[in-house]
Short mmCIF file of C-alpha atoms in Angstrom, two decimals:
data_model
loop_
_atom_site.label_atom_id
_atom_site.label_comp_id
_atom_site.label_asym_id
_atom_site.label_seq_id
_atom_site.Cartn_x
_atom_site.Cartn_y
_atom_site.Cartn_z
CA MET A 1 0.00 0.00 0.00
CA LYS A 2 1.22 3.51 -0.87
CA THR A 3 -0.02 6.65 0.86
CA THR A 4 0.72 10.26 -0.09
CA ILE A 5 0.08 13.16 2.29
CA THR A 6 0.57 16.75 1.18
CA THR A 7 -0.18 20.25 2.43
CA ALA A 8 -0.73 21.51 -1.12
CA LYS A 9 -4.52 21.34 -0.92
CA THR A 10 -4.79 22.26 2.77
CA ALA A 11 -5.82 25.72 3.91
CA VAL A 12 -2.85 27.69 5.25
CA ARG A 13 -4.35 27.97 8.73
CA ASP A 14 -4.73 24.16 8.93
CA ARG A 15 -1.33 23.13 7.57
CA SER A 16 0.55 22.80 10.84
CA ARG A 17 -2.18 20.62 12.37
CA HIS A 18 -2.36 18.56 9.18
CA TRP A 19 1.40 17.97 9.26
CA HIS A 20 1.31 17.08 12.97
CA ASP A 21 -1.24 14.37 12.19
CA ALA A 22 0.67 13.12 9.14
CA ILE A 23 3.91 12.70 11.12
CA ALA A 24 2.15 10.97 14.02
CA SER A 25 0.45 8.57 11.62
CA ALA A 26 3.61 7.72 9.67
CA TYR A 27 6.02 7.50 12.61
CA PHE A 28 4.82 8.39 16.13
CA PRO A 29 3.64 11.52 18.00
CA LEU A 30 6.11 14.43 18.01
CA GLN A 31 6.07 18.10 18.92
CA LEU A 32 6.64 20.27 15.83
CA GLN A 33 7.98 23.80 15.64
CA PHE A 34 7.61 25.59 12.30
CA ARG A 35 9.84 28.45 11.23
CA ASN A 36 7.10 29.86 8.97
CA PRO A 37 3.81 28.16 9.95
CA ASP A 38 1.72 30.44 7.71
CA SER A 39 3.53 29.34 4.56
CA PHE A 40 4.69 25.83 5.48
CA SER A 41 4.79 23.25 2.68
CA GLY A 42 5.41 19.53 2.97
CA GLU A 43 4.77 16.18 1.29
CA LEU A 44 5.16 12.66 2.63
CA ALA A 45 4.97 9.47 0.54
CA LEU A 46 4.71 6.18 2.45
CA TRP A 47 5.18 2.61 1.20
CA LYS A 48 4.35 -0.47 3.30
CA LEU A 49 6.78 -3.36 2.86
CA GLY A 50 5.39 -6.02 5.17
CA ASP A 51 6.39 -5.05 8.71
CA VAL A 52 8.74 -2.35 7.42
CA SER A 53 7.55 1.09 6.33
CA LEU A 54 9.50 3.31 3.96
CA SER A 55 8.79 6.99 3.47
CA ARG A 56 10.16 9.96 1.56
CA LEU A 57 9.57 13.32 3.14
CA THR A 58 10.10 16.76 1.66
CA SER A 59 9.32 19.87 3.67
CA ASP A 60 10.31 23.40 4.63
CA SER A 61 12.49 24.11 7.67
CA LEU A 62 11.19 22.33 10.76
CA GLN A 63 12.06 21.06 14.25
CA TYR A 64 10.67 17.79 15.63
CA ARG A 65 10.89 16.87 19.32
CA ARG A 66 10.08 13.53 20.94
CA LEU A 67 9.19 14.38 24.55
CA PRO A 68 8.78 12.15 27.65
CA HIS A 69 4.99 12.42 27.62
CA HIS A 70 4.95 11.05 24.06
CA LEU A 71 6.43 7.77 25.30
CA LYS A 72 3.67 6.89 27.78
CA SER A 73 1.22 5.48 25.25
CA GLU A 74 3.84 3.65 23.16
CA ARG A 75 4.14 -0.13 23.56
CA ASP A 76 6.39 -1.53 20.83
CA GLU A 77 9.75 0.12 20.30
CA HIS A 78 10.84 1.06 16.79
CA PHE A 79 13.91 2.44 15.10
CA LEU A 80 13.86 5.08 12.39
CA VAL A 81 16.66 5.11 9.85
CA THR A 82 17.00 8.58 8.30
CA VAL A 83 18.83 9.17 5.00
CA PRO A 84 19.09 12.85 3.99
CA VAL A 85 18.92 13.50 0.24
CA ARG A 86 19.18 17.30 0.45
CA SER A 87 20.35 19.60 3.27
CA GLU A 88 21.97 18.88 6.63
CA VAL A 89 19.88 17.27 9.37
CA TYR A 90 20.58 17.73 13.09
CA PHE A 91 19.72 14.96 15.56
CA SER A 92 20.27 14.65 19.32
CA GLN A 93 19.36 11.71 21.59
CA CYS A 94 20.68 10.38 24.92
CA GLY A 95 23.28 13.14 25.13
CA LYS A 96 24.77 12.44 21.70
CA ASP A 97 24.52 14.80 18.72
CA VAL A 98 24.96 14.20 15.01
CA ARG A 99 24.85 16.50 12.01
CA CYS A 100 24.12 14.28 9.05
CA ASN A 101 24.57 15.43 5.46
CA PRO A 102 23.59 13.70 2.20
CA GLY A 103 25.84 10.68 1.83
CA GLY A 104 25.21 9.50 5.38
CA PHE A 105 22.44 8.00 7.50
CA PHE A 106 21.68 7.57 11.21
CA LEU A 107 19.36 5.69 13.59
CA GLU A 108 16.75 7.02 16.03
CA ARG A 109 15.02 5.21 18.90
CA SER A 110 11.30 5.71 19.47
CA HIS A 111 11.51 4.95 23.22
CA GLU A 112 13.89 7.79 24.11
CA PRO A 113 13.29 11.55 23.84
CA TYR A 114 15.08 13.28 20.99
CA GLU A 115 15.35 16.41 18.88
CA PHE A 116 15.44 16.38 15.07
CA SER A 117 15.65 19.47 12.87
CA HIS A 118 16.74 20.92 9.54
CA ALA A 119 17.35 24.64 9.04
CA GLU A 120 16.78 24.47 5.28
CA SER A 121 14.16 22.78 3.13
CA ALA A 122 14.86 19.06 3.32
CA ASP A 123 14.33 15.91 1.29
CA LEU A 124 14.94 12.66 3.16
CA TRP A 125 14.16 8.97 3.34
CA ALA A 126 13.00 7.32 6.57
CA MET A 127 12.64 3.60 7.24
CA LYS A 128 10.68 2.44 10.29
CA VAL A 129 11.47 -1.02 11.65
CA GLU A 130 10.54 -2.85 14.85
CA ALA A 131 13.28 -2.92 17.48
CA LYS A 132 12.72 -6.69 17.84
CA ALA A 133 13.35 -7.26 14.14
CA LEU A 134 16.57 -5.24 14.19
CA GLY A 135 17.70 -6.64 17.54
CA GLY A 136 17.21 -10.13 16.18
CA ARG A 137 19.99 -9.47 13.66
CA ILE A 138 22.47 -7.32 15.56
CA ARG A 139 23.10 -7.10 19.30
CA ALA A 140 22.03 -3.91 21.11
CA PRO A 141 21.24 -1.77 18.03
CA ASP A 142 20.56 1.20 20.32
CA ARG A 143 24.34 1.61 20.75
CA PHE A 144 24.43 2.88 17.14
CA CYS A 145 21.93 5.71 17.64
CA SER A 146 23.25 9.22 16.97
CA MET A 147 26.14 7.86 14.90
CA GLN A 148 26.51 8.77 11.23
CA PHE A 149 27.05 5.88 8.80
CA ASN A 150 28.19 5.80 5.20
CA ALA A 151 25.27 5.85 2.75
CA SER A 152 27.32 6.05 -0.42
CA GLU A 153 29.62 3.01 -0.36
CA GLY A 154 29.53 -0.69 0.47
CA ALA A 155 26.40 -2.14 2.09
CA GLY A 156 25.26 1.37 3.07
CA GLY A 157 25.40 2.39 -0.58
CA LEU A 158 23.40 -0.68 -1.61
CA PHE A 159 20.87 0.11 1.11
CA THR A 160 20.29 3.65 -0.17
CA ASP A 161 20.32 2.55 -3.82
CA MET A 162 17.52 0.13 -3.00
CA LEU A 163 15.49 2.92 -1.34
CA HIS A 164 15.53 4.88 -4.60
CA LEU A 165 14.48 1.85 -6.67
CA ILE A 166 11.45 0.81 -4.61
CA PRO A 167 8.92 3.58 -5.50
CA GLY A 168 9.20 2.96 -9.25
CA ARG A 169 8.69 -0.79 -8.87
CA PHE A 170 6.32 -0.88 -5.93
CA ASP A 171 3.05 -1.18 -7.89
CA ALA A 172 4.34 -4.21 -9.81
CA MET A 173 5.25 -6.08 -6.61
CA SER A 174 2.99 -8.68 -5.01
CA PRO A 175 2.32 -8.35 -1.26
CA GLU A 176 4.72 -11.26 -0.69
CA THR A 177 7.44 -9.54 -2.72
CA ARG A 178 6.95 -6.28 -0.82
CA ALA A 179 7.38 -8.07 2.52
CA THR A 180 10.51 -9.81 1.23
CA VAL A 181 11.95 -6.51 0.00
CA GLY A 182 11.29 -5.01 3.42
CA GLN A 183 13.29 -7.79 5.08
CA GLN A 184 16.08 -7.33 2.53
CA LEU A 185 16.27 -3.64 3.43
CA VAL A 186 16.73 -4.61 7.07
CA ASP A 187 19.39 -7.14 6.09
CA LEU A 188 21.31 -4.50 4.10
CA LEU A 189 21.04 -2.06 6.99
CA VAL A 190 22.50 -4.65 9.37
CA LEU A 191 25.32 -5.40 6.93
CA ALA A 192 26.11 -1.67 6.77
CA LEU A 193 26.19 -1.40 10.57
CA LYS A 194 28.37 -4.48 10.95
CA ALA A 195 30.78 -3.29 8.27
CA ASP A 196 31.51 -0.10 10.21
CA GLU A 197 34.65 -0.49 12.34
CA ARG A 198 32.87 1.19 15.27
CA THR A 199 30.79 -2.01 15.61
CA LEU A 200 33.87 -3.46 17.30
CA THR A 201 34.68 -0.42 19.40
CA THR A 202 31.37 0.70 20.87
CA GLY A 203 31.42 -0.52 24.46
CA ASN A 204 33.95 -0.86 27.23
CA SER A 205 36.51 -2.98 25.45
CA THR A 206 37.51 -3.37 21.83
CA VAL A 207 38.69 -6.94 22.44
CA ARG A 208 35.49 -7.98 24.20
CA GLU A 209 33.31 -6.45 21.49
CA ALA A 210 35.32 -8.20 18.80
CA HIS A 211 34.88 -11.52 20.59
CA LEU A 212 31.14 -10.92 21.02
CA THR A 213 30.72 -10.06 17.34
CA ARG A 214 32.54 -13.25 16.33
CA ILE A 215 30.46 -15.31 18.80
CA GLU A 216 27.19 -13.88 17.50
CA SER A 217 28.19 -14.60 13.90
CA PHE A 218 29.08 -18.21 14.77
CA ILE A 219 25.78 -18.73 16.61
CA ARG A 220 23.68 -17.35 13.75
CA LYS A 221 25.41 -19.66 11.28
CA ASN A 222 24.66 -22.65 13.51
CA LEU A 223 21.19 -21.83 14.89
CA GLY A 224 19.72 -24.88 13.20
CA ASP A 225 21.95 -27.23 15.21
CA CYS A 226 19.81 -28.36 18.15
CA GLU A 227 22.97 -29.61 19.86
CA LEU A 228 24.65 -26.21 19.76
CA ASP A 229 26.12 -25.74 23.23
CA PRO A 230 28.62 -23.46 25.00
CA GLU A 231 31.49 -25.90 24.45
CA THR A 232 30.86 -26.01 20.68
CA ILE A 233 30.58 -22.23 20.48
CA ALA A 234 33.72 -21.62 22.54
CA ARG A 235 35.68 -24.12 20.48
CA GLY A 236 34.46 -22.61 17.22
CA CYS A 237 35.47 -19.12 18.35
CA GLY A 238 38.84 -20.10 19.81
CA ILE A 239 38.07 -19.13 23.42
CA SER A 240 37.40 -21.00 26.66
CA THR A 241 33.87 -21.83 27.80
CA ARG A 242 34.49 -19.89 30.99
CA TYR A 243 35.47 -16.78 29.05
CA LEU A 244 32.42 -17.21 26.77
CA HIS A 245 30.06 -17.03 29.76
CA GLU A 246 32.05 -14.15 31.21
CA LEU A 247 31.59 -12.16 28.00
CA PHE A 248 27.82 -12.60 28.11
CA ARG A 249 27.67 -11.59 31.77
CA ASP A 250 28.59 -8.10 30.56
CA THR A 251 25.42 -7.99 28.42
CA ASN A 252 21.79 -7.98 29.53
CA GLN A 253 21.23 -11.63 28.56
CA THR A 254 22.62 -15.05 29.25
CA LEU A 255 24.10 -16.99 26.35
CA GLY A 256 21.20 -19.46 26.43
CA SER A 257 18.49 -16.79 26.39
CA TRP A 258 20.17 -14.96 23.53
CA ILE A 259 20.33 -18.14 21.43
CA ARG A 260 16.68 -18.87 22.21
CA ASP A 261 15.64 -15.35 21.17
CA GLN A 262 17.53 -15.65 17.87
CA ARG A 263 15.80 -18.96 17.15
CA LEU A 264 12.39 -17.57 18.02
CA GLU A 265 12.93 -14.57 15.76
CA ALA A 266 13.98 -16.84 12.88
CA CYS A 267 10.85 -18.96 13.42
CA ARG A 268 8.64 -15.86 13.51
CA GLU A 269 10.00 -14.69 10.16
CA ALA A 270 9.43 -18.14 8.65
CA LEU A 271 5.86 -18.31 10.00
CA ARG A 272 4.85 -14.95 8.54
CA ASP A 273 6.40 -15.74 5.16
CA PRO A 274 3.43 -16.72 2.94
CA SER A 275 5.72 -18.63 0.57
CA ASN A 276 7.02 -20.93 3.33
CA ARG A 277 5.22 -24.28 3.06
CA GLN A 278 6.90 -25.98 6.01
CA THR A 279 4.76 -27.11 8.94
CA VAL A 280 5.15 -25.43 12.32
CA ALA A 281 7.05 -28.48 13.56
CA GLU A 282 9.40 -28.41 10.56
CA ILE A 283 10.14 -24.74 11.12
CA ALA A 284 10.82 -25.35 14.81
CA TYR A 285 13.23 -28.19 14.04
CA ARG A 286 14.85 -26.20 11.22
CA TRP A 287 15.86 -23.54 13.73
CA GLY A 288 17.13 -25.80 16.47
CA PHE A 289 14.11 -26.52 18.67
CA GLY A 290 14.10 -30.22 19.51
CA ASP A 291 10.81 -30.17 21.44
CA GLN A 292 7.74 -28.72 19.67
CA ALA A 293 5.73 -28.26 22.88
CA GLN A 294 8.60 -26.32 24.43
CA PHE A 295 8.89 -24.25 21.27
CA SER A 296 5.17 -23.40 21.30
CA ARG A 297 5.33 -22.25 24.93
CA ALA A 298 8.43 -20.13 24.32
CA PHE A 299 6.94 -18.62 21.13
CA LYS A 300 3.70 -17.63 22.89
CA ALA A 301 5.62 -16.15 25.81
CA GLN A 302 7.75 -14.07 23.42
CA PHE A 303 5.15 -12.95 20.87
CA GLY A 304 1.80 -13.33 22.64
CA LEU A 305 0.32 -16.01 20.35
CA PRO A 306 0.91 -19.74 19.75
CA PRO A 307 2.83 -20.30 16.48
CA LYS A 308 -0.15 -21.72 14.54
CA GLU A 309 -2.38 -18.82 15.50
CA PHE A 310 0.41 -16.34 14.70
CA ARG A 311 0.75 -17.86 11.21
CA GLU A 312 -3.02 -17.73 10.60
CA GLN A 313 -3.22 -14.07 11.62
CA ALA A 314 -0.18 -13.21 9.47
CA ARG A 315 -1.93 -14.76 6.47
CA LEU A 316 -5.15 -12.85 7.17
CA ARG A 317 -3.18 -9.59 7.26
CA GLN A 318 -1.78 -10.20 3.78
CA PRO A 319 -3.51 -7.86 1.28
CA VAL A 320 -5.84 -9.58 -1.18
CA ARG A 321 -4.57 -9.40 -4.77
CA ALA A 322 -6.75 -7.55 -7.21
#
């Protein structure tokens, strides 16, 4: 589904309220401050790609603020990935500031207050993705907020190239293709984050972060092995089992809970993929769950629904083809 919102046909006196509503609908509630409210002009195009939303926003000078009272009614956390096409964008969150120009991109958290502004007329892309979906691919993605990443080379360049291609091909995509493209955008984003050398240096220790990154990569490659255990992981990463557990004590999760969450996330993606013809049991075994009853309990605890019911609801949410 594509949606376009514009102030062009809105009475001048109603434009600021109209833009407030458009931003809240596309992203989440924010406080807006207009430089010239009586002549403000803006347009927002929004494309739904499964659980990912992509938007392109052009507008006059503006300041957006996410305030503490905005967070009270929010349940699910999201990340916004902002890619300026024209003009510098200023962003501040959790005591960190970034001035991002075309050729870069940065991440924003919905569950923390922030300030976002551009002094000149701006043109920018924004991708909204669930924190769970991003966290299922890279550990603690919030550590990358308010950091500028390369949007012109490597995986970051591919990510932004794909943004520009989607609008022209969107109408020809099936709902299944759109959902797949959304997941591919997230995959490219994660590749861009992992390719940045700061992935290994954000945290207390460069060595520890490097070990954790290698451990996470090994685990993801071997999630389908139901016999994956600390000894196998430690051996595969060239460290002792004791040191492996010590590394995870510095995070907010145990090794076992992190592996379980990665498996559950992989199963959730498979269950909501309409092209996946595997049974629930086959999906569970594919991603390392040896006991289907245990898997069903863990899945419901994590996502609020048993896996079969989750799959049925995901299918019902798929748009009907014309």
